[in-house]
Amino acid sequence: MTAIGGFFRMCVLTAKATTKWPFEWREFILQGWFQFRVTFLPTIAVAVPNTILIIFTINILLVEFGAADVSGAGAALAAVTQLGPIVTVLVVAGAGSTAICADLGARTIREEIDALEVLGIDPIHRLVLPRVVASTFVAVLLNGAVIAVGLVGGFIFGVYMQNISAGAYVSTLTLITGLPEVIISIVKALTFGLIAGLVGCYRGLTVSGGSKGLGTAVNETLVLSVVALFAVNVVLTTIGVRFGTGH
């Protein structure tokens, strides 16, 4: 309960820090580039095989039902509503959130956080807020990258390996996937990045026990982020279906 209370307290302080000026743009840019570097290649590495698996399965089912001409619709729906968000969950939690925890945890162990407070500098405004905003921004970029990989990969795999018409694939992309699906996908990515950033920052700031404690905190960050983000994905998917996603 203490950890939960501390986490929500940090969330409130982070929200309050958004009203303070000036915003740490330099830290935001540095952290955004850092998180993008550590997450981009894992994102592509996870997205490609998942794209092949999902699109291949969908196309097999469509061919069996004589509906291969609408393969683009299935690929778009899968990529936008599930493939993008799920891969984003795995990468943001597995690479992004843990990187934030390791960075802030090392600073905490070296007592840099205490030094900032002694100097009258708010560590939430100086360190946490830029990292949370950067994590949120990068998550949206990764989600878009995964969707692009899914659509292009689905086209290449379907047209050149399963003999599906290229024109039919492209023309049916927006058949059942429209603005509501895109909005839900973006909202998911924003939420995933926000939660992952907050979890990573909290565990980094509360680490104790030296290097061993830092390793434990990083592992806990991974587990907590994955569990939380998958739970949020279920909730947001349910809301999306309720308000028209997939119809």
XYZ file of N, CA and C in Angstrom:
741
model
N 0.824 -1.210 0.000
C 0.000 0.000 0.000
C 0.863 1.268 0.000
N 2.003 1.192 0.708
C 2.911 2.342 0.732
C 3.423 2.657 -0.669
N 3.779 1.593 -1.412
C 4.277 1.784 -2.772
C 3.199 2.382 -3.674
N 1.964 1.899 -3.531
C 0.868 2.424 -4.347
C 0.630 3.894 -4.035
N 0.615 4.208 -2.723
C 0.434 5.599 -2.325
C 1.552 6.491 -2.839
N 2.788 5.996 -2.748
C 3.920 6.772 -3.248
C 3.855 6.984 -4.747
N 3.397 5.961 -5.461
C 3.290 6.079 -6.919
C 2.265 7.136 -7.306
N 1.090 7.088 -6.680
C 0.058 8.065 -7.016
C 0.458 9.472 -6.576
N 1.216 9.564 -5.484
C 1.722 10.872 -5.062
C 2.658 11.439 -6.128
N 3.524 10.587 -6.674
C 4.419 11.057 -7.725
C 3.642 11.452 -8.975
N 2.566 10.711 -9.278
C 1.731 11.057 -10.433
C 1.125 12.447 -10.264
N 0.638 12.737 -9.047
C 0.051 14.054 -8.774
C 1.107 15.147 -8.893
N 2.290 14.895 -8.324
C 3.367 15.881 -8.400
C 3.809 16.112 -9.845
N 3.800 15.050 -10.640
C 4.162 15.188 -12.055
C 3.127 16.022 -12.799
N 1.847 15.794 -12.482
C 0.784 16.593 -13.100
C 0.926 18.066 -12.718
N 1.255 18.326 -11.453
C 1.454 19.713 -11.016
C 2.667 20.340 -11.696
N 3.687 19.520 -11.958
C 4.915 20.036 -12.576
C 4.672 20.535 -13.996
N 3.590 20.062 -14.630
C 3.296 20.517 -15.996
C 2.924 21.996 -16.034
N 2.539 22.558 -14.886
C 2.153 23.973 -14.837
C 3.350 24.885 -14.565
N 4.492 24.291 -14.258
C 5.680 25.098 -13.952
C 6.418 25.464 -15.239
N 6.997 26.631 -15.229
C 7.736 27.117 -16.392
C 9.132 27.531 -15.961
N 10.152 27.278 -16.772
C 10.086 26.724 -18.132
C 10.142 25.199 -18.138
N 9.612 24.624 -19.190
C 9.705 23.181 -19.381
C 11.123 22.823 -19.806
N 11.609 21.689 -19.327
C 12.982 21.260 -19.621
C 13.058 20.639 -21.021
N 13.070 21.523 -22.030
C 13.065 21.046 -23.408
C 14.323 20.264 -23.757
N 15.461 20.723 -23.266
C 16.713 20.034 -23.584
C 16.696 18.607 -23.040
N 16.245 18.455 -21.797
C 16.160 17.124 -21.201
C 15.155 16.258 -21.950
N 14.047 16.872 -22.377
C 13.033 16.143 -23.141
C 13.609 15.618 -24.455
N 14.334 16.463 -25.173
C 14.914 16.050 -26.456
C 15.944 14.944 -26.252
N 16.810 15.119 -25.252
C 17.834 14.109 -24.982
C 17.206 12.772 -24.598
N 16.198 12.820 -23.733
C 15.549 11.591 -23.298
C 14.721 10.966 -24.414
N 14.080 11.808 -25.229
C 13.324 11.278 -26.356
C 14.226 10.536 -27.331
N 15.378 11.120 -27.644
C 16.325 10.473 -28.548
C 16.887 9.202 -27.924
N 17.192 9.268 -26.626
C 17.720 8.095 -25.927
C 16.709 6.946 -25.946
N 15.455 7.246 -25.605
C 14.439 6.198 -25.575
C 14.139 5.671 -26.974
N 14.170 6.548 -27.965
C 13.943 6.096 -29.337
C 15.048 5.137 -29.770
N 16.290 5.454 -29.409
C 17.423 4.600 -29.791
C 17.337 3.215 -29.160
N 16.888 3.157 -27.904
C 16.869 1.860 -27.219
C 15.617 1.048 -27.543
N 14.618 1.676 -28.169
C 13.368 0.956 -28.433
C 13.091 0.695 -29.908
N 13.732 1.444 -30.816
C 13.351 1.331 -32.228
C 13.682 -0.040 -32.809
N 14.923 -0.477 -32.654
C 15.307 -1.779 -33.214
C 14.526 -2.929 -32.582
N 14.342 -2.962 -31.250
C 13.482 -4.012 -30.683
C 12.059 -3.964 -31.230
N 11.565 -2.755 -31.498
C 10.217 -2.632 -32.062
C 10.131 -3.306 -33.424
N 11.085 -3.016 -34.298
C 11.093 -3.629 -35.629
C 11.288 -5.135 -35.521
N 12.188 -5.554 -34.622
C 12.471 -6.985 -34.463
C 11.247 -7.755 -33.991
N 10.420 -7.127 -33.171
C 9.202 -7.788 -32.688
C 8.074 -7.652 -33.703
N 8.009 -6.512 -34.385
C 6.896 -6.247 -35.300
C 6.921 -7.146 -36.525
N 8.091 -7.383 -37.098
C 8.176 -8.149 -38.346
C 7.648 -9.574 -38.192
N 8.146 -10.383 -37.245
C 7.610 -11.744 -37.126
C 6.143 -11.779 -36.720
N 5.729 -10.827 -35.871
C 4.316 -10.785 -35.491
C 3.442 -10.434 -36.680
N 3.929 -9.538 -37.529
C 3.185 -9.190 -38.737
C 3.008 -10.405 -39.637
N 4.096 -11.120 -39.868
C 4.034 -12.307 -40.721
C 3.063 -13.330 -40.149
N 3.144 -13.566 -38.850
C 2.283 -14.563 -38.216
C 0.816 -14.182 -38.305
N 0.502 -12.939 -37.926
C -0.894 -12.509 -37.882
C -1.487 -12.404 -39.285
N -0.767 -11.724 -40.193
C -1.295 -11.547 -41.548
C -1.415 -12.888 -42.263
N -0.429 -13.759 -42.070
C -0.475 -15.085 -42.689
C -1.709 -15.851 -42.219
N -1.972 -15.814 -40.916
C -3.130 -16.526 -40.364
C -4.436 -15.948 -40.895
N -4.538 -14.619 -40.894
C -5.755 -13.971 -41.386
C -5.993 -14.306 -42.856
N -4.936 -14.239 -43.654
C -5.087 -14.511 -45.087
C -5.485 -15.956 -45.361
N -4.950 -16.890 -44.589
C -5.338 -18.293 -44.753
C -6.833 -18.456 -44.506
N -7.336 -17.832 -43.440
C -8.765 -17.921 -43.128
C -9.600 -17.283 -44.235
N -9.161 -16.124 -44.728
C -9.917 -15.449 -45.778
C -9.933 -16.260 -47.069
N -8.804 -16.878 -47.405
C -8.747 -17.719 -48.606
C -9.687 -18.904 -48.467
N -9.725 -19.512 -47.289
C -10.599 -20.662 -47.051
C -12.067 -20.295 -47.220
N -12.417 -19.045 -46.852
C -13.806 -18.602 -46.974
C -14.076 -17.895 -48.300
N -13.086 -17.910 -49.193
C -13.268 -17.277 -50.488
C -13.333 -15.768 -50.427
N -12.697 -15.180 -49.424
C -12.748 -13.724 -49.247
C -11.354 -13.110 -49.265
N -10.474 -13.654 -50.094
C -9.093 -13.163 -50.147
C -9.015 -11.710 -50.604
N -10.028 -11.244 -51.346
C -10.004 -9.873 -51.853
C -10.115 -8.827 -50.748
N -10.552 -9.218 -49.554
C -10.669 -8.256 -48.446
C -9.525 -8.439 -47.441
N -8.418 -9.003 -47.898
C -7.288 -9.222 -46.995
C -6.738 -7.909 -46.451
N -6.827 -6.844 -47.245
C -6.358 -5.540 -46.780
C -7.131 -5.053 -45.576
N -8.435 -5.325 -45.565
C -9.267 -4.906 -44.437
C -8.845 -5.619 -43.156
N -8.593 -6.923 -43.272
C -8.158 -7.685 -42.101
C -6.797 -7.243 -41.604
N -5.882 -6.979 -42.536
C -4.539 -6.539 -42.157
C -4.578 -5.182 -41.474
N -5.374 -4.262 -42.010
C -5.466 -2.925 -41.422
C -6.069 -2.973 -40.029
N -7.147 -3.748 -39.874
C -7.792 -3.844 -38.564
C -6.855 -4.460 -37.535
N -6.151 -5.520 -37.937
C -5.229 -6.182 -37.012
C -4.061 -5.272 -36.644
N -3.495 -4.584 -37.638
C -2.323 -3.735 -37.389
C -2.667 -2.532 -36.527
N -3.792 -1.886 -36.824
C -4.139 -0.648 -36.124
C -4.662 -0.914 -34.721
N -5.527 -1.906 -34.573
C -6.188 -2.099 -33.280
C -5.428 -2.989 -32.310
N -4.614 -3.923 -32.810
C -3.957 -4.852 -31.891
C -2.452 -4.966 -32.079
N -1.993 -5.150 -33.319
C -0.562 -5.364 -33.535
C 0.261 -4.178 -33.044
N -0.132 -2.964 -33.451
C 0.588 -1.774 -33.019
C 0.618 -1.612 -31.513
N -0.544 -1.609 -30.855
C -0.554 -1.442 -29.400
C 0.162 -2.550 -28.636
N -0.010 -3.810 -29.037
C 0.601 -4.910 -28.285
C 2.123 -4.872 -28.392
N 2.640 -4.657 -29.596
C 4.094 -4.554 -29.747
C 4.618 -3.347 -28.977
N 3.858 -2.248 -28.998
C 4.255 -1.067 -28.229
C 4.315 -1.377 -26.746
N 3.345 -2.135 -26.238
C 3.354 -2.548 -24.830
C 4.646 -3.279 -24.502
N 4.969 -4.283 -25.305
C 6.138 -5.119 -25.023
C 7.432 -4.315 -25.053
N 7.576 -3.459 -26.061
C 8.837 -2.731 -26.215
C 8.945 -1.586 -25.215
N 7.861 -0.840 -25.027
C 7.897 0.277 -24.082
C 8.164 -0.223 -22.669
N 7.527 -1.342 -22.307
C 7.751 -1.903 -20.970
C 9.110 -2.572 -20.863
N 9.501 -3.310 -21.900
C 10.728 -4.085 -21.824
C 11.995 -3.287 -22.008
N 11.945 -2.224 -22.807
C 13.156 -1.440 -23.077
C 13.058 -0.020 -22.534
N 11.966 0.672 -22.857
C 11.839 2.075 -22.464
C 11.738 2.294 -20.972
N 10.772 1.625 -20.342
C 10.549 1.824 -18.907
C 11.741 1.373 -18.076
N 12.335 0.254 -18.431
C 13.493 -0.240 -17.677
C 14.706 0.672 -17.852
N 14.856 1.270 -19.040
C 15.962 2.206 -19.255
C 15.805 3.442 -18.375
N 14.575 3.925 -18.251
C 14.308 5.069 -17.376
C 14.625 4.718 -15.932
N 14.179 3.543 -15.503
C 14.432 3.097 -14.131
C 15.928 2.981 -13.857
N 16.660 2.397 -14.783
C 18.101 2.229 -14.592
C 18.808 3.578 -14.505
N 18.398 4.517 -15.350
C 19.018 5.843 -15.356
C 18.766 6.579 -14.042
N 17.495 6.699 -13.661
C 17.173 7.416 -12.428
C 17.642 6.651 -11.195
N 17.605 5.317 -11.267
C 18.080 4.516 -10.142
C 19.555 4.739 -9.872
N 20.346 4.804 -10.937
C 21.780 5.070 -10.779
C 22.010 6.455 -10.183
N 21.217 7.423 -10.606
C 21.328 8.770 -10.048
C 20.938 8.784 -8.569
N 19.914 7.995 -8.223
C 19.485 7.927 -6.825
C 20.572 7.309 -5.956
N 21.175 6.234 -6.424
C 22.239 5.571 -5.663
C 23.432 6.504 -5.475
N 23.739 7.298 -6.487
C 24.859 8.244 -6.385
C 24.474 9.516 -5.632
N 23.229 9.544 -5.114
C 22.713 10.665 -4.323
C 22.606 11.958 -5.129
N 22.485 11.836 -6.435
C 22.304 13.023 -7.264
C 20.932 13.649 -7.034
N 19.928 12.810 -6.767
C 18.580 13.325 -6.520
C 18.574 14.157 -5.246
N 19.219 13.643 -4.199
C 19.310 14.397 -2.945
C 20.052 15.714 -3.157
N 21.082 15.685 -3.986
C 21.851 16.903 -4.262
C 20.985 17.956 -4.953
N 20.133 17.516 -5.880
C 19.234 18.455 -6.545
C 18.288 19.110 -5.547
N 17.743 18.307 -4.630
C 16.821 18.846 -3.636
C 17.520 19.835 -2.713
N 18.767 19.541 -2.353
C 19.538 20.464 -1.512
C 19.743 21.801 -2.223
N 19.932 21.750 -3.534
C 20.130 22.964 -4.328
C 18.819 23.683 -4.635
N 17.703 23.120 -4.170
C 16.409 23.742 -4.398
C 15.810 23.446 -5.758
N 16.313 22.406 -6.421
C 15.799 22.010 -7.739
C 14.827 20.853 -7.569
N 13.637 20.996 -8.112
C 12.613 19.956 -8.015
C 12.955 18.813 -8.970
N 13.287 17.620 -8.458
C 13.637 16.503 -9.349
C 12.461 16.039 -10.207
N 11.237 16.254 -9.721
C 10.067 15.868 -10.516
C 10.009 16.717 -11.783
N 10.164 18.026 -11.615
C 10.119 18.935 -12.764
C 11.358 18.801 -13.639
N 12.500 18.591 -13.008
C 13.768 18.570 -13.742
C 14.016 17.251 -14.455
N 13.647 16.129 -13.825
C 14.000 14.816 -14.360
C 12.795 13.966 -14.762
N 11.779 13.932 -13.908
C 10.656 13.012 -14.141
C 9.773 13.476 -15.291
N 9.324 14.721 -15.245
C 8.391 15.213 -16.269
C 8.945 15.080 -17.688
N 10.184 15.503 -17.967
C 10.704 15.328 -19.340
C 10.753 13.872 -19.780
N 11.063 12.965 -18.847
C 11.135 11.547 -19.201
C 9.756 10.964 -19.469
N 8.770 11.374 -18.694
C 7.408 10.881 -18.908
C 6.861 11.395 -20.237
N 7.067 12.673 -20.519
C 6.599 13.239 -21.791
C 7.323 12.584 -22.963
N 8.629 12.378 -22.826
C 9.400 11.727 -23.887
C 8.924 10.297 -24.112
N 8.658 9.577 -23.030
C 8.164 8.202 -23.139
C 6.825 8.158 -23.868
N 5.947 9.106 -23.548
C 4.642 9.173 -24.200
C 4.788 9.466 -25.687
N 5.647 10.422 -26.018
C 5.873 10.805 -27.415
C 6.474 9.655 -28.214
N 7.473 8.997 -27.646
C 8.140 7.891 -28.335
C 7.179 6.721 -28.533
N 6.304 6.467 -27.558
C 5.338 5.374 -27.685
C 4.419 5.592 -28.881
N 4.005 6.838 -29.105
C 3.159 7.142 -30.264
C 3.928 6.904 -31.564
N 5.195 7.314 -31.597
C 6.021 7.076 -32.786
C 6.188 5.583 -33.054
N 6.446 4.824 -31.998
C 6.628 3.378 -32.159
C 5.341 2.719 -32.639
N 4.211 3.161 -32.106
C 2.929 2.610 -32.526
C 2.711 2.849 -34.017
N 3.018 4.059 -34.474
C 2.901 4.355 -35.898
C 3.846 3.523 -36.738
N 5.069 3.318 -36.230
C 6.045 2.507 -36.967
C 5.576 1.063 -37.096
N 5.014 0.522 -36.021
C 4.537 -0.864 -36.050
C 3.367 -1.006 -37.019
N 2.465 -0.045 -37.008
C 1.328 -0.089 -37.934
C 1.822 -0.042 -39.380
N 2.796 0.828 -39.653
C 3.355 0.913 -41.005
C 4.007 -0.401 -41.411
N 4.779 -0.986 -40.491
C 5.407 -2.283 -40.767
C 4.339 -3.341 -41.022
N 3.270 -3.301 -40.238
C 2.196 -4.273 -40.400
C 1.516 -4.172 -41.750
N 1.220 -2.949 -42.180
C 0.531 -2.759 -43.457
C 1.435 -3.097 -44.642
N 2.676 -2.605 -44.597
C 3.609 -2.889 -45.693
C 3.980 -4.366 -45.711
N 4.248 -4.917 -44.527
C 4.582 -6.336 -44.451
C 3.434 -7.218 -44.899
N 2.213 -6.822 -44.522
C 1.044 -7.573 -44.964
C 0.885 -7.539 -46.473
N 1.172 -6.379 -47.067
C 1.088 -6.257 -48.529
C 2.112 -7.160 -49.208
N 3.365 -7.057 -48.773
C 4.435 -7.853 -49.395
C 4.174 -9.343 -49.226
N 3.832 -9.727 -48.001
C 3.633 -11.142 -47.722
C 2.402 -11.681 -48.444
N 1.309 -10.890 -48.437
C 0.076 -11.357 -49.060
C 0.151 -11.398 -50.572
N 0.717 -10.342 -51.164
C 0.739 -10.236 -52.625
C 1.773 -11.164 -53.245
N 2.966 -11.204 -52.671
C 4.068 -11.938 -53.305
C 4.219 -13.378 -52.827
N 3.602 -13.719 -51.706
C 3.754 -15.079 -51.194
C 2.439 -15.844 -51.137
N 1.315 -15.111 -51.124
C 0.026 -15.789 -51.081
C -0.843 -15.441 -52.281
N -0.251 -14.756 -53.266
C -0.919 -14.468 -54.547
C -2.247 -13.734 -54.389
N -2.274 -12.774 -53.483
C -3.461 -11.945 -53.291
C -3.328 -10.698 -54.159
N -4.419 -10.248 -54.738
C -4.399 -9.091 -55.628
C -3.931 -7.836 -54.892
N -2.940 -7.153 -55.475
C -2.416 -5.928 -54.863
C -3.477 -4.833 -54.828
N -4.231 -4.710 -55.915
C -5.276 -3.699 -55.966
C -6.358 -3.937 -54.934
N -6.753 -5.194 -54.776
C -7.783 -5.525 -53.792
C -7.285 -5.255 -52.378
N -6.022 -5.557 -52.132
C -5.447 -5.327 -50.794
C -5.504 -3.844 -50.434
N -5.028 -3.008 -51.347
C -4.965 -1.570 -51.073
C -6.360 -0.962 -50.976
N -7.258 -1.372 -51.860
C -8.590 -0.759 -51.913
C -9.448 -1.094 -50.700
N -9.133 -2.184 -49.996
C -9.955 -2.580 -48.844
C -9.322 -2.211 -47.498
N -8.219 -1.467 -47.520
C -7.555 -1.114 -46.260
C -8.477 -0.339 -45.322
N -9.290 0.542 -45.887
C -10.169 1.380 -45.064
C -11.603 0.853 -45.017
N -11.789 -0.402 -45.389
C -13.142 -0.956 -45.434
C -13.783 -0.978 -44.054
N -13.062 -1.474 -43.047
C -13.593 -1.523 -41.678
C -12.676 -0.817 -40.683
N -11.644 -0.182 -41.183
C -10.718 0.547 -40.312
C -10.757 2.018 -40.683
N -11.248 2.832 -39.764
C -11.376 4.257 -40.033
C -10.839 5.101 -38.896
N -11.364 6.315 -38.783
C -10.891 7.265 -37.778
C -11.058 6.761 -36.342
N -12.187 6.122 -35.981
C -12.304 5.633 -34.594
C -11.199 4.655 -34.210
N -10.847 3.759 -35.123
C -9.782 2.794 -34.842
C -8.433 3.492 -34.660
N -8.167 4.475 -35.501
C -6.902 5.212 -35.409
C -6.833 5.989 -34.100
N -7.943 6.611 -33.721
C -7.971 7.379 -32.470
C -7.718 6.480 -31.274
N -8.392 5.329 -31.236
C -8.189 4.396 -30.126
C -6.745 3.920 -30.086
N -6.157 3.662 -31.244
C -4.770 3.211 -31.298
C -3.826 4.276 -30.747
N -4.070 5.536 -31.108
C -3.235 6.634 -30.604
C -3.420 6.812 -29.105
N -4.666 6.723 -28.649
C -4.938 6.845 -27.210
C -4.231 5.735 -26.436
N -4.255 4.522 -26.986
C -3.546 3.413 -26.348
C -2.058 3.721 -26.231
N -1.464 4.170 -27.328
C -0.028 4.457 -27.319
C 0.308 5.559 -26.322
N -0.497 6.620 -26.299
C -0.281 7.699 -25.334
C -0.351 7.182 -23.904
N -1.356 6.370 -23.633
C -1.535 5.831 -22.281
C -0.399 4.899 -21.906
N 0.005 4.041 -22.845
C 1.108 3.107 -22.568
C 2.397 3.864 -22.249
N 2.708 4.866 -23.069
C 3.925 5.637 -22.838
C 3.894 6.376 -21.519
N 2.734 6.940 -21.185
C 2.578 7.668 -19.926
C 2.779 6.757 -18.725
N 2.096 5.609 -18.729
C 2.194 4.683 -17.597
C 3.602 4.110 -17.482
N 4.184 3.713 -18.606
C 5.537 3.150 -18.579
C 6.540 4.161 -18.040
N 6.410 5.415 -18.467
C 7.304 6.456 -17.977
C 7.153 6.689 -16.490
N 5.920 6.723 -16.012
C 5.669 6.948 -14.587
C 6.189 5.794 -13.739
N 5.946 4.565 -14.183
C 6.421 3.395 -13.424
C 7.944 3.378 -13.373
N 8.585 3.609 -14.509
C 10.043 3.618 -14.544
C 10.634 4.700 -13.657
N 10.043 5.895 -13.694
C 10.535 6.992 -12.860
C 10.339 6.694 -11.378
N 9.176 6.169 -11.024
C 8.917 5.898 -9.603
C 9.883 4.870 -9.042
N 10.075 3.767 -9.757
C 10.986 2.738 -9.240
C 12.427 3.232 -9.246
N 12.769 4.091 -10.186
C 14.116 4.640 -10.205
C 14.379 5.567 -9.034
N 13.380 6.363 -8.673
C 13.543 7.314 -7.574
C 13.469 6.653 -6.204
N 12.875 5.478 -6.125
C 12.701 4.817 -4.824
C 13.633 3.625 -4.642
N 14.620 3.472 -5.516
C 15.532 2.336 -5.414
C 16.392 2.468 -4.161
N 16.737 1.327 -3.585
C 17.605 1.300 -2.405
C 18.393 -0.004 -2.426
N 19.484 -0.044 -1.651
C 20.251 -1.280 -1.573
C 21.388 -1.375 -2.560
N 21.817 -0.236 -3.104
C 22.965 -0.249 -3.999
C 22.676 -0.870 -5.354
N 23.722 -1.415 -5.978
C 23.589 -1.970 -7.328
C 22.654 -3.178 -7.360
N 22.652 -3.967 -6.288
C 21.740 -5.110 -6.227
C 20.297 -4.637 -6.199
N 20.036 -3.603 -5.416
C 18.689 -3.046 -5.364
C 18.267 -2.453 -6.688
N 19.220 -1.880 -7.420
C 18.906 -1.322 -8.734
C 18.498 -2.419 -9.706
N 19.211 -3.546 -9.680
C 18.837 -4.669 -10.540
C 17.446 -5.183 -10.223
N 17.136 -5.269 -8.930
C 15.795 -5.703 -8.516
C 14.735 -4.720 -8.985
N 15.033 -3.421 -8.864
C 14.076 -2.396 -9.278
C 13.803 -2.461 -10.776
N 14.838 -2.706 -11.572
C 14.664 -2.814 -13.023
C 13.774 -4.006 -13.364
N 14.012 -5.139 -12.703
C 13.172 -6.322 -12.940
C 11.726 -6.060 -12.541
N 11.535 -5.402 -11.397
C 10.181 -5.082 -10.949
C 9.499 -4.120 -11.919
N 10.260 -3.188 -12.448
C 9.706 -2.241 -13.420
C 9.177 -2.965 -14.649
N 9.940 -3.935 -15.134
C 9.512 -4.706 -16.299
C 8.205 -5.432 -16.023
N 8.141 -6.131 -14.897
C 6.941 -6.908 -14.564
C 5.738 -5.996 -14.362
N 5.911 -4.945 -13.571
C 4.803 -4.035 -13.283
C 4.307 -3.352 -14.552
N 5.225 -2.945 -15.412
C 4.832 -2.254 -16.642
C 4.055 -3.169 -17.573
N 4.543 -4.393 -17.763
C 3.863 -5.333 -18.658
C 2.460 -5.641 -18.151
N 2.336 -5.942 -16.860
C 1.026 -6.266 -16.285
C 0.081 -5.079 -16.404
N 0.556 -3.895 -16.030
C -0.293 -2.706 -16.070
C -0.711 -2.363 -17.493
N 0.227 -2.440 -18.426
C -0.076 -2.039 -19.795
C -1.007 -3.020 -20.493
N -0.858 -4.313 -20.233
C -1.785 -5.276 -20.830
C -3.186 -5.102 -20.246
N -3.271 -4.803 -18.947
C -4.577 -4.557 -18.333
C -5.231 -3.327 -18.953
N -4.458 -2.274 -19.139
C -4.981 -1.057 -19.762
C -5.380 -1.324 -21.210
N -4.618 -2.158 -21.914
C -4.949 -2.496 -23.296
C -6.305 -3.182 -23.385
N -6.582 -4.080 -22.451
C -7.882 -4.762 -22.428
C -9.006 -3.752 -22.216
N -8.817 -2.840 -21.268
C -9.842 -1.838 -20.969
C -10.088 -0.931 -22.174
N -9.014 -0.427 -22.771
C -9.162 0.479 -23.907
C -9.722 -0.233 -25.138
N -9.356 -1.502 -25.325
C -9.921 -2.271 -26.439
C -11.420 -2.456 -26.254
N -11.833 -2.744 -25.021
C -13.262 -2.889 -24.716
C -14.011 -1.594 -24.995
N -13.422 -0.476 -24.587
C -14.039 0.824 -24.856
C -14.112 1.077 -26.358
N -13.044 0.720 -27.071
C -13.029 0.911 -28.512
C -14.104 0.109 -29.218
N -14.275 -1.145 -28.816
C -15.320 -1.987 -29.403
C -16.699 -1.413 -29.096
N -16.852 -0.908 -27.875
C -18.138 -0.335 -27.467
C -18.519 0.873 -28.318
N -17.520 1.653 -28.715
C -17.803 2.877 -29.459
C -17.497 2.776 -30.943
N -17.462 1.553 -31.455
C -17.445 1.406 -32.903
C -16.225 0.797 -33.520
N -15.171 0.498 -32.748
C -13.976 -0.076 -33.343
C -14.284 -1.436 -33.937
N -13.887 -1.607 -35.171
C -14.074 -2.892 -35.839
C -15.399 -3.030 -36.538
N -16.245 -2.005 -36.489
C -17.541 -2.097 -37.157
C -17.489 -1.356 -38.487
